[in-house]
Amino acid sequence: MGEAIKAAIDAFASPVSIFVGSILVFAVFMTFPKQCTTRWVSAVFAVLFLAFFAFGLTDEHFRGIVTKPDNVPIVAMLFIFGYFTWFAMKKAVDNDERIAKGEPPWEKTEADEKVMVFPYLIYIEFVVALFCSIGLVLWSIFLKAPLEEPANPTISPNPSKAPWYFLGLQEMLVYFDPWIAGVLLPTFIILGLCALPYIDRDTKTSGFYSYAARKMPIMFFMFGFWILWILLIIVGTFLRGPNWNFFGPFEVWDVHKVVPLVNINLSEIIFIKWLSQGLPSNWFLREAPGILIVLFYFAVPPVLMAKTVCKKIYEKVGPERYGVFIILMLMMLALPIKMFLRWGFNLKYIVAIPEFFFNI
Amino acid sequence: MSEEQPKPPSSPPASAPKTQPPVSVARRHFLFTWLGFAWTGFAAATLAALSTCLRFMFPNVLFEPNPIFNAGKPDDYDIGKVDLRWKEKYAVWLVREPEGMYALSTVCTHLGCTPSWMESEQKFKCPCHGSGFYASGINFEGPAPRPLERYAIRLGEDGNIIVDKSRKFQQEKGEWNQPDSFLYL
């Protein structure tokens, strides 16, 4: 029975199914936040999640991965982030309902009563700091630091994994040129986070949880955070094994697992598969279709969206801030698009110019 | 707010303050006061920390093996095999084919990890991001954008193979046609 369930989960697990499944759950949660945060639905979700985890712990291999000292914080992160997302959404939905009824938000009723920072807040902070210190000391005693022998450049451990907070980046590197996934996209992530408060300067809902007033921005942000960062960390930590192959949660990490991953560039698809001729020797001619697609991607959707889906945002923030917002969003969406292209069509690079190391 | 300024603390008794003579500490006794201990300890710790700067006085030289090395006789290598014996020391794979030999760099062209040669699958597979290369060095899977680099290889006067790592040949630049990139035997 247990083995059959494990085999079924492993057979179902693949980058595509995990990604599509997570996006579906995400979409349901963001579309029906009220229903999803009611007591019964959240209880069912929590029980299912804990049951899966408890069931997984009976498996030696699964237990080995989740209790590895490197991975313990990521397991904790799953529970913590899940709880806080649920909590914030529940409060936001409550507040939206109160505001719709003409009542002040929940935080307003609470904030009328004021106490002094000292001693009330400082004491709480002090006690929390004490417990955190004790926790860290215990952690360092019971979980071994993942230190290994001095590095040898000719031997890369298999699998070689980045620190857990960089595993999302490492997963991105599978789909993009190192220059894009390692430099350009992280820069955009940081700049984008810095730019957030300047893109949406509306203070109407400052100071309390609210969802209805900012549906689109919150959805975009949560998609980037949960799907494109946390999910990638989870995949990179628990589901990537030797040779960076994908493994199901209960699958034994076999170094000799063979996964056909032969990738081809867009130029090869167009000129060899479709036009049945050799690649043009001139790199510009060869990559012209890819370059056109990339230019199209960054030029046309912003204009179209300003007139349709994002009309409200465009009118609210004006062309300059809309331009920044839409470029950030397109950069973000480029990641899942490229992932699906890789899974669906084995596409390696849309533009591939190894002559001077420029690949998109 | 500004009207209600806190009252100044109650002033000291009005009686004229007596000026006490300064406590004189003899220089040789200073060291044995608590303050003296503290300052001495602080100065010693600071000096010890700064002393690590002395390391910067010496050049940062990495002693690497000579990039040109003698790899023995061609007969030492099995035909059709990827040879791992120089991987550790020189970061080179020597591949022996029926027509000749070539020297492949062990640096993955994606982000510089060292792929592992998998005999049963007949491919180099990088553990970091899953790039795969054929024994020829051509990239065929994963994110690596270009083939592995080859090093200059030739036969010395005494019949030994000489690999020169200071000259490399990149396939995407068409350099694998150049004479020293492949040793015909």
Coordinates of C-alpha atoms in Angstrom, one line a residue:
Chain A
M1 CA 0.0 0.0 0.0
G2 CA 2.6 2.5 1.1
E3 CA 5.0 1.5 -1.6
A4 CA 2.3 1.8 -4.2
I5 CA 1.5 5.3 -3.1
K6 CA 5.1 6.2 -3.2
A7 CA 5.6 4.8 -6.6
A8 CA 2.5 6.6 -7.9
I9 CA 3.8 9.9 -6.4
D10 CA 7.2 9.4 -8.0
A11 CA 5.7 8.5 -11.4
F12 CA 3.6 11.6 -11.3
A13 CA 6.4 13.9 -10.1
S14 CA 8.2 15.8 -12.8
P15 CA 9.2 19.4 -13.2
V16 CA 6.1 20.0 -15.4
S17 CA 3.6 18.4 -13.1
I18 CA 5.0 20.1 -10.0
F19 CA 5.0 23.4 -11.7
V20 CA 1.6 23.2 -13.2
G21 CA 0.1 21.8 -10.0
S22 CA 1.6 24.5 -7.9
I23 CA 0.4 27.2 -10.3
L24 CA -3.1 25.7 -10.1
V25 CA -3.1 25.7 -6.3
F26 CA -1.8 29.2 -6.4
A27 CA -4.5 30.4 -8.8
V28 CA -7.2 28.8 -6.7
F29 CA -5.9 30.4 -3.6
M30 CA -5.6 33.8 -5.1
T31 CA -9.0 33.7 -6.8
F32 CA -11.0 32.3 -3.9
P33 CA -9.0 33.7 -0.9
K34 CA -12.1 33.8 1.3
Q35 CA -13.1 30.2 0.7
C36 CA -9.5 29.0 1.0
T37 CA -8.9 30.7 4.4
T38 CA -12.1 29.4 6.1
R39 CA -11.5 27.2 9.1
W40 CA -12.5 23.9 7.4
V41 CA -10.7 24.4 4.1
S42 CA -7.5 25.5 5.8
A43 CA -7.8 22.6 8.3
V44 CA -8.1 20.1 5.4
F45 CA -5.1 21.7 3.7
A46 CA -3.0 21.6 6.8
V47 CA -3.9 18.0 7.6
L48 CA -3.2 16.9 4.1
F49 CA 0.2 18.6 4.1
L50 CA 1.1 17.2 7.5
A51 CA -0.1 13.8 6.6
F52 CA 2.0 13.8 3.4
F53 CA 5.0 14.9 5.5
A54 CA 4.4 12.3 8.2
F55 CA 3.9 9.6 5.5
G56 CA 7.1 10.7 3.8
L57 CA 9.1 10.5 7.1
T58 CA 8.4 6.7 7.1
D59 CA 10.5 6.5 3.9
E60 CA 14.2 6.2 4.6
H61 CA 15.3 8.2 1.5
F62 CA 12.8 11.0 2.1
R63 CA 13.7 11.2 5.8
G64 CA 17.4 11.3 4.8
I65 CA 16.8 14.4 2.6
V66 CA 14.5 16.4 4.9
T67 CA 16.5 15.8 8.0
K68 CA 19.9 16.7 6.4
P69 CA 21.2 19.6 8.4
D70 CA 21.4 21.8 5.3
N71 CA 17.8 21.2 4.5
V72 CA 16.2 21.6 8.0
P73 CA 15.8 25.4 7.6
I74 CA 14.0 24.9 4.2
V75 CA 11.5 22.5 5.8
A76 CA 10.9 25.0 8.5
M77 CA 10.6 27.7 5.9
L78 CA 7.8 25.8 4.2
F79 CA 5.7 25.7 7.3
I80 CA 6.5 29.3 8.3
F81 CA 5.9 30.8 4.9
G82 CA 2.7 28.8 4.4
Y83 CA 1.4 29.9 7.8
F84 CA 2.1 33.6 7.2
T85 CA 0.7 33.7 3.7
W86 CA -2.4 32.1 5.1
F87 CA -2.5 34.5 8.0
A88 CA -2.1 37.6 5.9
M89 CA -4.6 36.5 3.4
K90 CA -7.2 35.7 6.1
K91 CA -6.7 39.2 7.7
A92 CA -6.9 40.8 4.3
V93 CA -10.1 39.1 3.4
D94 CA -11.6 40.0 6.8
N95 CA -10.6 43.7 6.3
D96 CA -12.0 43.7 2.8
E97 CA -15.3 42.6 4.1
R98 CA -15.3 45.1 6.9
I99 CA -14.5 47.9 4.5
A100 CA -17.2 46.8 2.1
K101 CA -19.7 47.0 5.0
G102 CA -18.4 50.5 5.8
E103 CA -16.5 49.5 9.0
P104 CA -12.9 50.4 9.7
P105 CA -10.3 47.7 9.2
W106 CA -9.5 45.3 12.0
E107 CA -6.2 47.0 12.7
K108 CA -7.9 50.3 13.4
T109 CA -10.0 48.9 16.3
E110 CA -6.9 47.4 17.7
A111 CA -4.6 50.4 17.3
D112 CA -6.8 52.8 19.3
E113 CA -5.2 51.5 22.5
K114 CA -1.6 52.6 22.9
V115 CA 1.1 51.5 25.3
M116 CA 4.6 52.7 25.9
V117 CA 7.5 51.1 23.9
F118 CA 9.4 50.8 27.1
P119 CA 8.9 48.5 28.9
Y120 CA 6.1 46.7 27.1
L121 CA 7.7 46.2 23.6
I122 CA 11.3 46.1 24.7
Y123 CA 10.6 43.4 27.2
I124 CA 8.9 41.3 24.6
E125 CA 11.7 41.8 22.2
F126 CA 14.2 40.9 24.9
V127 CA 12.5 37.7 25.7
V128 CA 12.2 36.8 22.0
A129 CA 15.9 37.5 21.6
L130 CA 16.7 35.2 24.5
F131 CA 14.7 32.4 23.0
C132 CA 16.2 32.9 19.6
S133 CA 19.7 32.7 21.1
I134 CA 18.8 29.6 23.0
G135 CA 17.4 28.1 19.8
L136 CA 20.4 28.9 17.8
V137 CA 22.7 27.4 20.4
L138 CA 20.7 24.2 20.5
W139 CA 20.6 24.1 16.7
S140 CA 24.4 24.5 16.5
I141 CA 24.8 21.7 19.0
F142 CA 22.5 19.2 17.5
L143 CA 22.8 19.8 13.7
K144 CA 26.2 19.5 12.3
A145 CA 27.5 22.4 10.1
P146 CA 27.9 21.1 6.6
L147 CA 31.7 21.5 6.4
E148 CA 33.7 19.3 4.2
E149 CA 37.3 18.7 3.2
P150 CA 39.1 21.6 1.5
A151 CA 37.8 22.2 -2.0
N152 CA 39.4 20.5 -5.0
P153 CA 38.7 22.2 -8.2
T154 CA 39.0 19.1 -10.2
I155 CA 36.3 17.3 -8.2
S156 CA 32.8 18.7 -8.1
P157 CA 30.6 16.9 -5.6
N158 CA 27.6 15.2 -7.3
P159 CA 25.1 16.9 -7.0
S160 CA 26.7 20.2 -6.3
K161 CA 24.2 22.4 -4.6
A162 CA 24.3 26.1 -3.8
P163 CA 23.4 27.3 -0.3
W164 CA 19.7 26.9 0.1
Y165 CA 18.8 30.5 -0.4
F166 CA 20.6 30.4 -3.8
L167 CA 18.9 27.2 -5.0
G168 CA 16.3 29.2 -6.8
L169 CA 19.1 30.9 -8.8
Q170 CA 20.7 27.5 -9.4
E171 CA 17.5 26.2 -10.8
M172 CA 17.2 29.3 -13.0
L173 CA 20.7 28.5 -14.4
V174 CA 19.4 25.3 -15.8
Y175 CA 17.2 27.3 -18.2
F176 CA 19.3 30.4 -19.0
D177 CA 22.7 31.5 -20.0
P178 CA 24.8 32.0 -16.8
W179 CA 25.1 35.7 -17.6
I180 CA 21.3 36.1 -17.6
A181 CA 20.4 33.8 -14.8
G182 CA 23.4 34.7 -12.6
V183 CA 23.7 38.4 -13.1
L184 CA 20.9 40.0 -15.1
L185 CA 17.9 38.4 -13.4
P186 CA 19.1 38.7 -9.8
T187 CA 19.8 42.4 -10.5
F188 CA 16.3 42.8 -11.8
I189 CA 14.9 41.0 -8.7
I190 CA 16.7 43.4 -6.4
L191 CA 16.0 46.5 -8.4
G192 CA 12.4 45.4 -8.8
L193 CA 12.0 44.9 -5.0
C194 CA 13.5 48.4 -4.5
A195 CA 11.2 49.9 -7.1
L196 CA 7.9 48.4 -5.7
P197 CA 7.0 51.3 -3.4
Y198 CA 7.7 53.8 -6.1
I199 CA 5.6 52.1 -8.7
D200 CA 2.5 51.9 -6.6
R201 CA 2.4 55.0 -4.3
D202 CA -1.2 54.7 -3.3
T203 CA -1.4 55.0 0.5
K204 CA -5.1 54.3 0.7
T205 CA -4.5 50.8 2.2
S206 CA -1.4 51.5 4.1
G207 CA -1.1 50.1 7.6
F208 CA -3.5 47.2 7.3
Y209 CA -3.9 43.9 5.4
S210 CA -6.0 44.3 2.3
Y211 CA -6.4 42.3 -0.9
A212 CA -9.3 43.8 -2.9
A213 CA -7.6 47.2 -3.4
R214 CA -4.5 45.8 -5.0
K215 CA -5.4 42.4 -6.5
M216 CA -3.2 42.5 -9.6
P217 CA 0.1 43.8 -7.9
I218 CA -0.3 41.3 -5.0
M219 CA -0.9 38.4 -7.4
F220 CA 2.2 39.3 -9.5
F221 CA 4.3 39.6 -6.4
M222 CA 3.1 36.4 -4.8
F223 CA 3.6 34.6 -8.1
G224 CA 7.2 35.8 -8.2
F225 CA 7.7 34.9 -4.6
W226 CA 6.0 31.6 -4.2
I227 CA 6.3 30.0 -7.7
L228 CA 9.5 31.5 -9.0
W229 CA 11.5 31.6 -5.8
I230 CA 10.2 29.3 -3.0
L231 CA 9.1 26.6 -5.4
L232 CA 12.4 26.7 -7.2
I233 CA 14.2 26.3 -3.8
I234 CA 12.0 23.4 -2.9
V235 CA 12.7 21.7 -6.3
G236 CA 16.4 22.4 -6.1
T237 CA 16.6 21.1 -2.5
F238 CA 14.5 18.1 -2.4
L239 CA 14.0 17.0 -6.0
R240 CA 17.3 17.6 -7.7
G241 CA 19.8 14.8 -7.4
P242 CA 23.0 13.6 -9.0
N243 CA 23.9 15.3 -12.3
W244 CA 21.1 17.8 -11.5
N245 CA 18.6 15.2 -12.7
F246 CA 15.0 15.5 -11.4
F247 CA 14.0 12.8 -8.9
G248 CA 10.6 12.1 -7.3
P249 CA 10.4 12.6 -3.5
F250 CA 10.8 8.9 -2.8
E251 CA 13.0 8.0 -5.6
V252 CA 16.5 6.9 -4.7
W253 CA 19.2 9.2 -6.1
D254 CA 20.8 7.0 -8.7
V255 CA 24.0 8.5 -10.2
H256 CA 23.4 6.6 -13.4
K257 CA 19.8 7.7 -14.0
V258 CA 19.6 8.6 -17.7
V259 CA 17.2 11.3 -18.7
P260 CA 17.1 12.3 -22.3
L261 CA 17.7 16.0 -22.3
V262 CA 18.9 16.7 -25.8
N263 CA 18.3 20.4 -26.4
I264 CA 18.2 22.4 -29.5
N265 CA 18.4 26.0 -30.3
L266 CA 15.6 27.9 -32.0
S267 CA 17.8 28.5 -35.0
E268 CA 18.2 24.8 -35.4
I269 CA 14.4 24.2 -35.2
I270 CA 13.7 26.8 -37.8
F271 CA 16.4 26.2 -40.3
I272 CA 17.0 22.5 -40.0
K273 CA 13.6 21.1 -38.9
W274 CA 11.2 23.4 -40.7
L275 CA 13.1 24.8 -43.7
S276 CA 15.2 21.6 -44.1
Q277 CA 18.4 23.5 -44.9
G278 CA 21.7 24.0 -43.1
L279 CA 22.3 26.8 -40.6
P280 CA 23.3 30.1 -42.2
S281 CA 27.0 30.8 -41.6
N282 CA 26.3 34.4 -40.7
W283 CA 25.3 34.5 -37.1
F284 CA 23.0 37.5 -37.5
L285 CA 21.0 35.8 -40.2
R286 CA 21.0 32.6 -38.2
E287 CA 19.7 34.3 -35.0
A288 CA 17.4 36.8 -36.7
P289 CA 14.2 34.9 -35.9
G290 CA 15.1 34.6 -32.2
I291 CA 16.1 38.3 -32.0
L292 CA 12.8 39.3 -33.6
I293 CA 10.9 37.2 -31.1
V294 CA 12.7 38.8 -28.1
L295 CA 12.1 42.3 -29.5
F296 CA 8.5 41.4 -30.1
Y297 CA 8.2 40.1 -26.5
F298 CA 9.4 43.3 -25.0
A299 CA 7.7 45.7 -27.4
V300 CA 4.2 44.4 -28.2
P301 CA 2.7 43.0 -25.0
P302 CA 3.3 46.2 -22.9
V303 CA 1.3 48.2 -25.4
L304 CA -1.5 45.6 -25.7
M305 CA -1.7 45.2 -21.9
A306 CA -1.9 48.9 -21.3
K307 CA -5.0 48.9 -23.4
T308 CA -6.6 45.7 -21.9
V309 CA -5.6 43.8 -18.8
C310 CA -3.5 46.5 -17.2
K311 CA -5.6 49.5 -18.3
K312 CA -6.5 50.5 -14.7
I313 CA -2.8 50.3 -13.6
Y314 CA -1.7 52.3 -16.7
E315 CA -4.2 55.1 -16.0
K316 CA -3.3 55.1 -12.3
V317 CA 0.5 55.3 -12.5
G318 CA 1.2 56.9 -15.9
P319 CA 3.5 55.8 -18.7
E320 CA 6.9 56.0 -17.0
R321 CA 6.0 54.0 -13.9
Y322 CA 3.9 51.6 -16.0
G323 CA 6.9 51.1 -18.3
V324 CA 9.1 50.1 -15.3
F325 CA 6.4 47.9 -13.9
I326 CA 5.8 46.1 -17.2
I327 CA 9.4 45.5 -18.0
L328 CA 9.9 44.0 -14.5
M329 CA 6.9 41.8 -15.0
L330 CA 8.0 40.6 -18.4
M331 CA 11.4 39.8 -17.1
M332 CA 9.8 37.8 -14.3
L333 CA 7.4 35.9 -16.7
A334 CA 10.3 35.1 -19.0
L335 CA 11.4 32.5 -16.5
P336 CA 8.3 30.3 -16.5
I337 CA 8.0 30.8 -20.3
K338 CA 11.5 29.6 -20.9
M339 CA 10.9 26.7 -18.6
F340 CA 7.8 25.5 -20.4
L341 CA 9.6 26.0 -23.8
R342 CA 12.4 23.7 -22.5
W343 CA 10.0 21.1 -21.2
G344 CA 7.7 21.2 -24.2
F345 CA 10.0 21.7 -27.1
N346 CA 13.5 20.9 -25.7
L347 CA 14.4 24.5 -26.6
K348 CA 17.8 25.5 -25.4
Y349 CA 18.2 29.1 -26.4
I350 CA 16.0 31.5 -28.4
V351 CA 19.0 33.5 -29.4
A352 CA 22.3 31.6 -29.3
I353 CA 25.5 33.4 -30.4
P354 CA 28.4 31.5 -28.9
E355 CA 30.7 33.6 -31.2
F356 CA 30.6 36.2 -28.5
F357 CA 28.8 34.5 -25.7
F358 CA 25.4 36.0 -26.0
N359 CA 22.5 33.6 -25.4
I360 CA 18.9 34.2 -24.4
Chain B
M1 CA 4.9 69.6 24.4
S2 CA 7.4 72.3 24.5
E3 CA 5.8 74.1 27.4
E4 CA 6.2 71.2 29.7
Q5 CA 9.9 70.8 29.9
P6 CA 11.2 68.3 32.3
K7 CA 12.4 69.9 35.5
P8 CA 16.1 70.0 35.9
P9 CA 17.4 67.6 38.6
S10 CA 17.5 69.1 42.0
S11 CA 20.6 71.1 42.4
P12 CA 23.4 69.9 44.6
P13 CA 23.7 71.3 48.1
A14 CA 24.7 74.9 48.1
S15 CA 27.8 74.5 50.1
A16 CA 31.0 75.2 48.2
P17 CA 32.3 72.1 46.6
K18 CA 35.6 71.0 48.1
T19 CA 38.3 70.6 45.5
Q20 CA 40.0 67.3 46.0
P21 CA 43.6 66.9 45.1
P22 CA 43.8 64.7 41.9
V23 CA 44.7 61.1 42.7
S24 CA 48.1 60.7 41.2
V25 CA 49.0 57.4 39.7
A26 CA 52.6 56.7 39.3
R27 CA 53.4 55.6 35.7
R28 CA 54.8 52.3 36.8
H29 CA 51.7 51.6 38.8
F30 CA 49.3 52.4 36.0
L31 CA 49.8 49.1 34.4
F32 CA 48.5 47.3 37.4
T33 CA 45.3 49.2 37.7
W34 CA 42.1 47.7 36.2
L35 CA 42.0 50.5 33.6
G36 CA 45.6 49.7 32.8
F37 CA 44.8 46.1 32.2
A38 CA 41.9 47.0 30.0
W39 CA 43.9 49.4 27.8
T40 CA 46.8 46.9 27.6
G41 CA 44.5 44.2 26.6
F42 CA 42.8 46.4 24.0
A43 CA 46.1 47.5 22.5
A44 CA 47.4 43.9 22.4
A45 CA 44.2 42.6 20.7
T46 CA 44.3 45.5 18.2
L47 CA 47.9 44.9 17.3
A48 CA 47.3 41.2 17.0
A49 CA 44.4 41.8 14.6
L50 CA 46.5 44.3 12.6
S51 CA 49.4 41.9 12.4
T52 CA 47.4 39.9 9.9
C53 CA 48.0 42.8 7.5
L54 CA 51.6 41.6 7.4
R55 CA 50.3 38.8 5.1
F56 CA 49.7 41.4 2.5
M57 CA 53.4 42.2 2.3
F58 CA 54.0 38.9 0.6
P59 CA 53.0 38.2 -3.0
N60 CA 49.9 36.1 -3.6
V61 CA 51.4 33.5 -5.8
L62 CA 49.6 30.3 -6.7
F63 CA 52.0 27.6 -7.5
E64 CA 50.5 25.8 -10.4
P65 CA 52.1 23.0 -12.4
N66 CA 53.7 23.8 -15.6
P67 CA 51.0 24.2 -18.3
I68 CA 53.1 22.1 -20.7
F69 CA 53.4 18.6 -19.6
N70 CA 54.5 15.2 -20.9
A71 CA 51.7 12.7 -21.0
G72 CA 53.7 9.6 -21.9
K73 CA 53.5 7.4 -25.0
P74 CA 50.4 7.1 -27.2
D75 CA 50.4 3.4 -26.6
D76 CA 49.7 4.0 -22.9
Y77 CA 46.2 4.9 -23.8
D78 CA 43.4 2.5 -24.8
I79 CA 41.7 3.2 -28.1
G80 CA 38.1 4.5 -27.7
K81 CA 38.6 5.4 -24.0
V82 CA 38.5 8.7 -22.2
D83 CA 41.5 8.8 -19.9
L84 CA 41.2 10.3 -16.5
R85 CA 44.8 10.0 -15.2
W86 CA 45.6 13.7 -15.8
K87 CA 42.3 15.1 -14.5
E88 CA 43.4 15.6 -10.9
K89 CA 46.7 17.3 -11.6
Y90 CA 46.3 19.1 -14.8
A91 CA 42.5 19.3 -15.3
V92 CA 42.8 17.5 -18.7
W93 CA 41.0 14.5 -20.2
L94 CA 42.9 12.7 -22.9
V95 CA 40.7 10.9 -25.4
R96 CA 42.3 8.2 -27.7
E97 CA 40.5 7.5 -30.9
P98 CA 41.5 5.2 -33.7
E99 CA 42.8 8.1 -35.8
G100 CA 44.5 10.0 -32.9
M101 CA 44.1 11.9 -29.7
Y102 CA 42.9 15.1 -28.3
A103 CA 43.1 16.9 -24.9
L104 CA 39.8 18.2 -23.4
S105 CA 39.6 20.8 -20.7
T106 CA 37.7 19.6 -17.6
V107 CA 36.0 22.9 -17.1
C108 CA 32.3 23.0 -17.9
T109 CA 31.6 25.8 -20.3
H110 CA 28.5 26.8 -18.4
L111 CA 29.8 27.8 -15.0
G112 CA 33.1 26.1 -14.5
C113 CA 32.3 23.0 -12.5
T114 CA 34.1 19.7 -13.3
P115 CA 31.8 17.3 -15.1
S116 CA 32.2 13.6 -14.5
W117 CA 32.9 11.1 -17.2
M118 CA 30.2 8.4 -17.2
E119 CA 31.5 5.3 -18.9
S120 CA 28.2 3.5 -19.2
E121 CA 26.4 6.5 -20.7
Q122 CA 29.5 7.6 -22.8
K123 CA 29.1 11.2 -21.8
F124 CA 30.5 13.9 -19.6
K125 CA 27.8 15.0 -17.2
C126 CA 28.1 18.2 -15.1
P127 CA 26.8 17.8 -11.5
C128 CA 26.0 21.5 -11.0
H129 CA 23.4 22.2 -13.6
G130 CA 23.1 19.0 -15.7
S131 CA 25.0 19.9 -18.8
G132 CA 26.1 17.0 -20.9
F133 CA 28.9 16.6 -23.4
Y134 CA 29.8 13.8 -25.8
A135 CA 33.3 12.3 -25.6
S136 CA 34.2 14.7 -28.4
G137 CA 33.5 17.6 -26.1
I138 CA 30.3 18.7 -28.0
N139 CA 27.6 19.9 -25.7
F140 CA 24.2 18.2 -26.3
E141 CA 22.1 18.6 -23.2
G142 CA 21.6 21.0 -20.4
P143 CA 22.5 24.7 -20.3
A144 CA 26.1 24.7 -21.5
P145 CA 26.2 27.1 -24.4
R146 CA 29.3 25.8 -26.2
P147 CA 31.5 22.6 -26.4
L148 CA 34.4 21.9 -24.0
E149 CA 37.7 23.5 -24.9
R150 CA 40.6 21.5 -26.4
Y151 CA 44.2 22.0 -25.5
A152 CA 47.2 21.9 -27.9
I153 CA 48.6 18.4 -28.2
R154 CA 51.6 17.2 -30.2
L155 CA 54.2 14.5 -30.3
G156 CA 57.6 15.4 -28.9
E157 CA 60.9 14.3 -30.4
D158 CA 61.2 11.4 -28.1
G159 CA 57.7 10.1 -29.1
N160 CA 56.0 11.3 -26.0
I161 CA 52.7 13.2 -26.0
I162 CA 53.1 16.9 -25.1
V163 CA 50.0 18.7 -23.9
D164 CA 50.2 22.5 -23.9
K165 CA 47.4 24.0 -21.7
S166 CA 48.4 27.6 -22.5
R167 CA 46.9 27.2 -26.0
K168 CA 43.2 26.3 -26.3
F169 CA 40.9 25.6 -29.3
Q170 CA 37.2 26.4 -29.3
Q171 CA 34.9 24.5 -31.6
E172 CA 32.4 27.4 -32.0
K173 CA 35.2 29.5 -33.4
G174 CA 36.2 26.8 -35.9
E175 CA 39.5 26.2 -34.2
W176 CA 39.2 22.4 -34.0
N177 CA 40.4 22.3 -37.6
Q178 CA 43.8 23.7 -36.6
P179 CA 46.7 21.3 -36.6
D180 CA 47.6 21.3 -32.9
S181 CA 44.1 20.7 -31.7
F182 CA 44.2 17.0 -32.7
L183 CA 47.1 14.6 -32.7
Y184 CA 47.0 12.2 -35.7
L185 CA 48.7 9.0 -35.0

